């Protein structure tokens, strides 16, 4: 599997790539450029931030939301894997806080893109999930994870004009995508990735 991530790094002009063991949590870590290049796994986490040039951050998803975070001045980036547990538990806030504390990047300087994920119409959830988002629920209802994350981003200080989202649904979208809801345990995973390019030579 790491060989695929090494190939992905080369194909995108990066020195190396990094991926975490995703656990549907809220842990976000700072990723550093490995001395030997290639690809590596950095332990259990569902988000990474970095200021390292040439390092590709990779998350995988099949209905969960891949969250891309980019400083408008190019000083740092972040990638998050946001399922319902992470979204309700505050993974977006954790990522924003780490960007600010570790890299000095204020949320107001970020552009956030919410990638392809399951849409509201395809994502019926039970009472437990709704209550995790603060709803007074008594029966199943549909949930829009990207709208929840967009609201959280705006509340944390990201400008509304800089919170962007894909309209593609992983279950009913215009092109075939991996979807746990549609394909069950046999579903594959999509890779979402982001990196800061190396400065041009000379």
PDB file of C-alpha atoms in Angstrom, residues 26-163:
ATOM      1  CA  UNK A  26     -10.554  14.049  16.305  1.00  0.00           C
ATOM      2  CA  UNK A  27      -6.771  13.770  16.633  1.00  0.00           C
ATOM      3  CA  UNK A  28      -4.811  16.051  14.298  1.00  0.00           C
ATOM      4  CA  UNK A  29      -1.012  15.969  14.111  1.00  0.00           C
ATOM      5  CA  UNK A  30       1.817  18.006  12.600  1.00  0.00           C
ATOM      6  CA  UNK A  31       3.450  16.109   9.738  1.00  0.00           C
ATOM      7  CA  UNK A  32       7.152  16.587   8.989  1.00  0.00           C
ATOM      8  CA  UNK A  33       9.053  15.827   5.801  1.00  0.00           C
ATOM      9  CA  UNK A  34      10.852  12.485   6.291  1.00  0.00           C
ATOM     10  CA  UNK A  35      14.605  12.550   5.758  1.00  0.00           C
ATOM     11  CA  UNK A  36      14.564   9.632   3.312  1.00  0.00           C
ATOM     12  CA  UNK A  37      11.537  10.608   1.244  1.00  0.00           C
ATOM     13  CA  UNK A  38       9.078   7.936   0.123  1.00  0.00           C
ATOM     14  CA  UNK A  39       5.830   7.328   2.001  1.00  0.00           C
ATOM     15  CA  UNK A  40       5.124   6.677   5.654  1.00  0.00           C
ATOM     16  CA  UNK A  41       2.316   6.065   8.121  1.00  0.00           C
ATOM     17  CA  UNK A  42       2.304   8.361  11.158  1.00  0.00           C
ATOM     18  CA  UNK A  43       0.049   6.489  13.581  1.00  0.00           C
ATOM     19  CA  UNK A  44      -3.561   6.980  14.607  1.00  0.00           C
ATOM     20  CA  UNK A  45      -5.030  10.322  13.558  1.00  0.00           C
ATOM     21  CA  UNK A  46      -7.730  11.711  11.305  1.00  0.00           C
ATOM     22  CA  UNK A  47      -6.014  14.919  10.338  1.00  0.00           C
ATOM     23  CA  UNK A  48      -2.607  16.351   9.508  1.00  0.00           C
ATOM     24  CA  UNK A  49      -1.168  19.836   9.081  1.00  0.00           C
ATOM     25  CA  UNK A  50       2.205  20.866   7.709  1.00  0.00           C
ATOM     26  CA  UNK A  51       4.332  23.740   6.497  1.00  0.00           C
ATOM     27  CA  UNK A  52       6.812  21.404   4.792  1.00  0.00           C
ATOM     28  CA  UNK A  53       7.314  21.929   1.076  1.00  0.00           C
ATOM     29  CA  UNK A  54       7.184  18.775  -1.026  1.00  0.00           C
ATOM     30  CA  UNK A  55       5.151  16.725   1.477  1.00  0.00           C
ATOM     31  CA  UNK A  56       1.836  15.281   0.313  1.00  0.00           C
ATOM     32  CA  UNK A  57      -0.844  14.826   2.992  1.00  0.00           C
ATOM     33  CA  UNK A  58      -3.198  11.949   2.136  1.00  0.00           C
ATOM     34  CA  UNK A  59      -6.527  10.923   3.660  1.00  0.00           C
ATOM     35  CA  UNK A  60      -8.931   8.254   2.431  1.00  0.00           C
ATOM     36  CA  UNK A  61     -12.717   8.288   2.473  1.00  0.00           C
ATOM     37  CA  UNK A  62     -15.851   6.531   1.234  1.00  0.00           C
ATOM     38  CA  UNK A  63     -18.774   8.826   2.272  1.00  0.00           C
ATOM     39  CA  UNK A  64     -16.881  10.800   4.942  1.00  0.00           C
ATOM     40  CA  UNK A  65     -15.805  14.339   4.084  1.00  0.00           C
ATOM     41  CA  UNK A  66     -12.239  15.065   2.967  1.00  0.00           C
ATOM     42  CA  UNK A  67     -11.473  18.562   4.261  1.00  0.00           C
ATOM     43  CA  UNK A  68      -8.777  20.616   2.513  1.00  0.00           C
ATOM     44  CA  UNK A  69      -7.368  23.622   4.411  1.00  0.00           C
ATOM     45  CA  UNK A  70      -5.013  26.081   2.684  1.00  0.00           C
ATOM     46  CA  UNK A  71      -3.385  29.263   3.937  1.00  0.00           C
ATOM     47  CA  UNK A  72      -3.924  31.992   1.316  1.00  0.00           C
ATOM     48  CA  UNK A  73      -0.254  33.012   1.672  1.00  0.00           C
ATOM     49  CA  UNK A  74       0.958  29.453   1.122  1.00  0.00           C
ATOM     50  CA  UNK A  75       2.516  29.066   4.566  1.00  0.00           C
ATOM     51  CA  UNK A  76       0.746  25.867   5.545  1.00  0.00           C
ATOM     52  CA  UNK A  77      -1.965  23.343   4.764  1.00  0.00           C
ATOM     53  CA  UNK A  78      -4.124  20.734   6.453  1.00  0.00           C
ATOM     54  CA  UNK A  79      -6.095  17.632   5.471  1.00  0.00           C
ATOM     55  CA  UNK A  80      -8.862  16.104   7.568  1.00  0.00           C
ATOM     56  CA  UNK A  81     -10.979  12.953   7.371  1.00  0.00           C
ATOM     57  CA  UNK A  82     -14.349  13.980   8.819  1.00  0.00           C
ATOM     58  CA  UNK A  83     -17.030  11.370   9.421  1.00  0.00           C
ATOM     59  CA  UNK A  84     -19.977  11.998  11.700  1.00  0.00           C
ATOM     60  CA  UNK A  85     -18.023  11.179  14.861  1.00  0.00           C
ATOM     61  CA  UNK A  86     -15.154  13.456  13.971  1.00  0.00           C
ATOM     62  CA  UNK A  87     -17.443  16.230  12.758  1.00  0.00           C
ATOM     63  CA  UNK A  88     -19.559  16.141  15.904  1.00  0.00           C
ATOM     64  CA  UNK A  89     -16.497  15.754  18.123  1.00  0.00           C
ATOM     65  CA  UNK A  90     -14.689  18.790  16.739  1.00  0.00           C
ATOM     66  CA  UNK A  91     -12.040  17.585  14.303  1.00  0.00           C
ATOM     67  CA  UNK A  92     -12.398  20.751  12.230  1.00  0.00           C
ATOM     68  CA  UNK A  93     -11.847  22.946  15.270  1.00  0.00           C
ATOM     69  CA  UNK A  94      -8.881  20.754  16.252  1.00  0.00           C
ATOM     70  CA  UNK A  95      -7.333  21.221  12.830  1.00  0.00           C
ATOM     71  CA  UNK A  96      -7.843  24.977  12.869  1.00  0.00           C
ATOM     72  CA  UNK A  97      -6.398  25.231  16.369  1.00  0.00           C
ATOM     73  CA  UNK A  98      -3.297  23.245  15.440  1.00  0.00           C
ATOM     74  CA  UNK A  99      -2.716  25.354  12.334  1.00  0.00           C
ATOM     75  CA  UNK A 100      -2.859  28.444  14.530  1.00  0.00           C
ATOM     76  CA  UNK A 101      -0.794  27.187  17.474  1.00  0.00           C
ATOM     77  CA  UNK A 102       1.835  25.185  15.607  1.00  0.00           C
ATOM     78  CA  UNK A 103       2.137  27.139  12.366  1.00  0.00           C
ATOM     79  CA  UNK A 104       0.853  30.601  13.299  1.00  0.00           C
ATOM     80  CA  UNK A 105      -1.954  30.530  10.734  1.00  0.00           C
ATOM     81  CA  UNK A 106      -5.132  32.332  11.787  1.00  0.00           C
ATOM     82  CA  UNK A 107      -8.440  30.827  10.561  1.00  0.00           C
ATOM     83  CA  UNK A 108      -9.256  34.095   8.788  1.00  0.00           C
ATOM     84  CA  UNK A 109      -6.362  33.389   6.390  1.00  0.00           C
ATOM     85  CA  UNK A 110      -7.648  29.988   5.304  1.00  0.00           C
ATOM     86  CA  UNK A 111      -9.560  28.651   2.345  1.00  0.00           C
ATOM     87  CA  UNK A 112     -11.455  25.467   3.190  1.00  0.00           C
ATOM     88  CA  UNK A 113     -12.769  23.020   0.607  1.00  0.00           C
ATOM     89  CA  UNK A 114     -15.177  20.234   1.556  1.00  0.00           C
ATOM     90  CA  UNK A 115     -14.714  17.449  -0.961  1.00  0.00           C
ATOM     91  CA  UNK A 116     -17.048  14.786  -2.372  1.00  0.00           C
ATOM     92  CA  UNK A 117     -19.011  13.008   0.364  1.00  0.00           C
ATOM     93  CA  UNK A 118     -22.401  11.486   0.953  1.00  0.00           C
ATOM     94  CA  UNK A 119     -25.205  14.014   0.483  1.00  0.00           C
ATOM     95  CA  UNK A 120     -28.017  14.823   2.870  1.00  0.00           C
ATOM     96  CA  UNK A 121     -30.641  12.891   0.894  1.00  0.00           C
ATOM     97  CA  UNK A 122     -28.553   9.707   0.988  1.00  0.00           C
ATOM     98  CA  UNK A 123     -27.480   9.968   4.624  1.00  0.00           C
ATOM     99  CA  UNK A 124     -30.254   9.026   7.012  1.00  0.00           C
ATOM    100  CA  UNK A 125     -28.976   8.686  10.570  1.00  0.00           C
ATOM    101  CA  UNK A 126     -30.430   7.645  13.888  1.00  0.00           C
ATOM    102  CA  UNK A 127     -31.215   9.568  17.029  1.00  0.00           C
ATOM    103  CA  UNK A 128     -27.757   9.000  18.556  1.00  0.00           C
ATOM    104  CA  UNK A 129     -25.989  10.662  15.640  1.00  0.00           C
ATOM    105  CA  UNK A 130     -28.356  13.620  15.551  1.00  0.00           C
ATOM    106  CA  UNK A 131     -27.979  14.204  19.273  1.00  0.00           C
ATOM    107  CA  UNK A 132     -24.203  14.219  18.851  1.00  0.00           C
ATOM    108  CA  UNK A 133     -24.757  17.366  16.779  1.00  0.00           C
ATOM    109  CA  UNK A 134     -26.962  18.927  19.456  1.00  0.00           C
ATOM    110  CA  UNK A 135     -30.319  18.137  17.887  1.00  0.00           C
ATOM    111  CA  UNK A 136     -33.355  17.232  19.957  1.00  0.00           C
ATOM    112  CA  UNK A 137     -34.106  14.146  17.872  1.00  0.00           C
ATOM    113  CA  UNK A 138     -36.679  11.429  18.449  1.00  0.00           C
ATOM    114  CA  UNK A 139     -36.607   9.605  15.105  1.00  0.00           C
ATOM    115  CA  UNK A 140     -34.266   9.028  12.144  1.00  0.00           C
ATOM    116  CA  UNK A 141     -33.549  11.989   9.877  1.00  0.00           C
ATOM    117  CA  UNK A 142     -31.140  13.011   7.133  1.00  0.00           C
ATOM    118  CA  UNK A 143     -27.846  14.730   7.932  1.00  0.00           C
ATOM    119  CA  UNK A 144     -25.699  17.004   5.751  1.00  0.00           C
ATOM    120  CA  UNK A 145     -22.133  16.618   7.010  1.00  0.00           C
ATOM    121  CA  UNK A 146     -20.720  19.252   4.679  1.00  0.00           C
ATOM    122  CA  UNK A 147     -23.233  21.842   5.859  1.00  0.00           C
ATOM    123  CA  UNK A 148     -22.370  21.058   9.474  1.00  0.00           C
ATOM    124  CA  UNK A 149     -18.654  21.468   8.766  1.00  0.00           C
ATOM    125  CA  UNK A 150     -19.209  24.686   6.814  1.00  0.00           C
ATOM    126  CA  UNK A 151     -21.134  26.113   9.757  1.00  0.00           C
ATOM    127  CA  UNK A 152     -18.325  25.152  12.128  1.00  0.00           C
ATOM    128  CA  UNK A 153     -15.714  26.747   9.864  1.00  0.00           C
ATOM    129  CA  UNK A 154     -17.601  30.026   9.681  1.00  0.00           C
ATOM    130  CA  UNK A 155     -18.098  29.978  13.438  1.00  0.00           C
ATOM    131  CA  UNK A 156     -14.344  29.570  13.923  1.00  0.00           C
ATOM    132  CA  UNK A 157     -13.536  32.661  11.877  1.00  0.00           C
ATOM    133  CA  UNK A 158     -13.158  31.410   8.315  1.00  0.00           C
ATOM    134  CA  UNK A 159     -14.809  33.841   5.891  1.00  0.00           C
ATOM    135  CA  UNK A 160     -17.994  32.504   4.275  1.00  0.00           C
ATOM    136  CA  UNK A 161     -16.578  33.295   0.835  1.00  0.00           C
ATOM    137  CA  UNK A 162     -13.624  31.028   1.585  1.00  0.00           C
ATOM    138  CA  UNK A 163     -15.641  27.985   2.639  1.00  0.00           C
TER     139      UNK A 163
END
